Amino acid sequence: MKEVLLVLTSMFFFVGAFAHADEATEQEVIKTIMDGNAYTKKNLTDEVDTVSKDGSLEFWSSGGFLQEVKPGSKPDEYESVNIDAKHIHVITLVPGKVAVAQYYSEGSMARKGSAAVSNYRTRATQVFVKEDGKWKVRAAHWSPIAGGSGTSQTAVN
């Protein structure tokens, strides 16, 4: 009986520790997304150093082909940007190491050199990996919501 109790107690603590790590991962990824949006709004450019050291494979909301975004790629620059991430859900695959975020991204933007998008509304799925203590994007898929628009960008510059 003592052994069964010991096993059950150990399992309880293990599950509790896993759930805590899962929650920490979720909060860190949400903060990464929100901080990135705030940075872009304030500076009219994407945050640098957000892509994994191994790059990111991405389908963009413009409907183009699969894009390979390399680490250190030149960030996008905007004439204006007012986009918010909403209803963020994070699925932790490996606590503290790998997670998937799914959310809505809505607002307006005018990327330098591209047509303005006044009704930007997309669904986003991003795969994040933790590298050197920071969450980085390894893959992404953006698709317009009915009645909304994606970006006008179709290729990595």
C-alpha positions as a Python dict, from the first residue, in 0.01 Angstrom:
ca = {
    (1, 'M'): (0, 0, 0),
    (2, 'K'): (284, 239, 83),
    (3, 'E'): (440, 168, -256),
    (4, 'V'): (115, 244, -440),
    (5, 'L'): (78, 566, -244),
    (6, 'L'): (439, 659, -322),
    (7, 'V'): (386, 594, -695),
    (8, 'L'): (62, 794, -701),
    (9, 'T'): (221, 1083, -510),
    (10, 'S'): (518, 1085, -748),
    (11, 'M'): (284, 1087, -1048),
    (12, 'F'): (86, 1377, -898),
    (13, 'F'): (402, 1586, -855),
    (14, 'F'): (526, 1496, -1204),
    (15, 'V'): (195, 1594, -1365),
    (16, 'G'): (187, 1914, -1159),
    (17, 'A'): (541, 2006, -1263),
    (18, 'F'): (458, 1932, -1628),
    (19, 'A'): (141, 2145, -1611),
    (20, 'H'): (342, 2434, -1459),
    (21, 'A'): (606, 2407, -1735),
    (22, 'D'): (325, 2391, -1991),
    (23, 'E'): (168, 2710, -1850),
    (24, 'A'): (505, 2889, -1843),
    (25, 'T'): (565, 2800, -2208),
    (26, 'E'): (218, 2925, -2301),
    (27, 'Q'): (269, 3259, -2125),
    (28, 'E'): (617, 3310, -2275),
    (29, 'V'): (495, 3244, -2630),
    (30, 'I'): (195, 3475, -2587),
    (31, 'K'): (428, 3747, -2455),
    (32, 'T'): (659, 3696, -2755),
    (33, 'I'): (369, 3748, -2997),
    (34, 'M'): (229, 4050, -2813),
    (35, 'D'): (571, 4213, -2769),
    (36, 'G'): (645, 4162, -3141),
    (37, 'N'): (318, 4331, -3239),
    (38, 'A'): (384, 4622, -3000),
    (39, 'Y'): (737, 4665, -3138),
    (40, 'T'): (611, 4671, -3499),
    (41, 'K'): (339, 4928, -3420),
    (42, 'K'): (583, 5155, -3238),
    (43, 'N'): (880, 5128, -3477),
    (44, 'L'): (702, 5064, -3811),
    (45, 'T'): (936, 4772, -3873),
    (46, 'D'): (934, 4408, -3774),
    (47, 'E'): (1144, 4302, -3481),
    (48, 'V'): (1483, 4169, -3583),
    (49, 'D'): (1606, 3827, -3474),
    (50, 'T'): (1266, 3656, -3451),
    (51, 'V'): (1338, 3374, -3696),
    (52, 'S'): (1502, 3048, -3585),
    (53, 'K'): (1873, 3001, -3655),
    (54, 'D'): (1754, 2726, -3893),
    (55, 'G'): (1518, 2963, -4075),
    (56, 'S'): (1142, 2943, -4108),
    (57, 'L'): (916, 2791, -4372),
    (58, 'E'): (607, 3007, -4418),
    (59, 'F'): (284, 3032, -4614),
    (60, 'W'): (182, 3397, -4621),
    (61, 'S'): (-168, 3542, -4626),
    (62, 'S'): (-106, 3679, -4976),
    (63, 'G'): (-164, 3328, -5108),
    (64, 'G'): (178, 3287, -5265),
    (65, 'F'): (408, 2987, -5264),
    (66, 'L'): (591, 2849, -4963),
    (67, 'Q'): (860, 3098, -4855),
    (68, 'E'): (1190, 3021, -4688),
    (69, 'V'): (1270, 3303, -4446),
    (70, 'K'): (1634, 3299, -4350),
    (71, 'P'): (1763, 3414, -4012),
    (72, 'G'): (1883, 3772, -4027),
    (73, 'S'): (1652, 3855, -4319),
    (74, 'K'): (1581, 4223, -4365),
    (75, 'P'): (1271, 4308, -4160),
    (76, 'D'): (962, 4453, -4329),
    (77, 'E'): (914, 4829, -4302),
    (78, 'Y'): (575, 5000, -4292),
    (79, 'E'): (423, 5340, -4369),
    (80, 'S'): (162, 5251, -4107),
    (81, 'V'): (66, 4943, -3909),
    (82, 'N'): (-210, 4879, -3658),
    (83, 'I'): (-245, 4503, -3619),
    (84, 'D'): (-351, 4313, -3308),
    (85, 'A'): (-321, 3945, -3220),
    (86, 'K'): (-644, 3808, -3071),
    (87, 'H'): (-758, 3487, -2905),
    (88, 'I'): (-410, 3334, -2883),
    (89, 'H'): (-403, 2961, -2805),
    (90, 'V'): (-73, 2785, -2741),
    (91, 'I'): (-15, 2412, -2766),
    (92, 'T'): (300, 2309, -2585),
    (93, 'L'): (475, 2023, -2763),
    (94, 'V'): (788, 2011, -2545),
    (95, 'P'): (771, 2235, -2236),
    (96, 'G'): (1022, 2518, -2257),
    (97, 'K'): (1140, 2407, -2602),
    (98, 'V'): (869, 2378, -2871),
    (99, 'A'): (518, 2522, -2898),
    (100, 'V'): (254, 2603, -3158),
    (101, 'A'): (50, 2924, -3138),
    (102, 'Q'): (-280, 2974, -3319),
    (103, 'Y'): (-459, 3309, -3322),
    (104, 'Y'): (-626, 3580, -3524),
    (105, 'S'): (-436, 3883, -3651),
    (106, 'E'): (-652, 4183, -3738),
    (107, 'G'): (-606, 4547, -3831),
    (108, 'S'): (-458, 4754, -4111),
    (109, 'M'): (-117, 4810, -4263),
    (110, 'A'): (70, 4981, -4538),
    (111, 'R'): (400, 4808, -4610),
    (112, 'K'): (658, 5031, -4777),
    (113, 'G'): (649, 4969, -5151),
    (114, 'S'): (320, 4771, -5138),
    (115, 'A'): (-48, 4846, -5154),
    (116, 'A'): (-215, 4935, -4824),
    (117, 'V'): (-437, 4671, -4664),
    (118, 'S'): (-721, 4839, -4475),
    (119, 'N'): (-900, 4522, -4360),
    (120, 'Y'): (-620, 4281, -4269),
    (121, 'R'): (-781, 3976, -4103),
    (122, 'T'): (-597, 3647, -4092),
    (123, 'R'): (-572, 3322, -3904),
    (124, 'A'): (-217, 3251, -3791),
    (125, 'T'): (-38, 2933, -3693),
    (126, 'Q'): (325, 2967, -3584),
    (127, 'V'): (568, 2704, -3460),
    (128, 'F'): (806, 2841, -3198),
    (129, 'V'): (1135, 2691, -3077),
    (130, 'K'): (1337, 2822, -2786),
    (131, 'E'): (1693, 2916, -2880),
    (132, 'D'): (1936, 3083, -2643),
    (133, 'G'): (1653, 3170, -2406),
    (134, 'K'): (1429, 3333, -2670),
    (135, 'W'): (1129, 3202, -2861),
    (136, 'K'): (1192, 3198, -3238),
    (137, 'V'): (964, 3120, -3533),
    (138, 'R'): (1046, 2796, -3717),
    (139, 'A'): (733, 2771, -3936),
    (140, 'A'): (419, 2976, -4000),
    (141, 'H'): (96, 2967, -4195),
    (142, 'W'): (-121, 3276, -4241),
    (143, 'S'): (-459, 3259, -4416),
    (144, 'P'): (-715, 3536, -4470),
    (145, 'I'): (-1048, 3521, -4289),
    (146, 'A'): (-1353, 3548, -4517),
    (147, 'G'): (-1423, 3916, -4577),
    (148, 'G'): (-1070, 4016, -4481),
    (149, 'S'): (-747, 4060, -4671),
    (150, 'G'): (-401, 3918, -4638),
    (151, 'T'): (-82, 4102, -4721),
    (152, 'S'): (18, 4202, -5070),
    (153, 'Q'): (372, 4064, -5026),
    (154, 'T'): (443, 3749, -5228),
    (155, 'A'): (816, 3689, -5191),
    (156, 'V'): (1113, 3739, -4964),
    (157, 'N'): (1300, 4048, -5079),
}
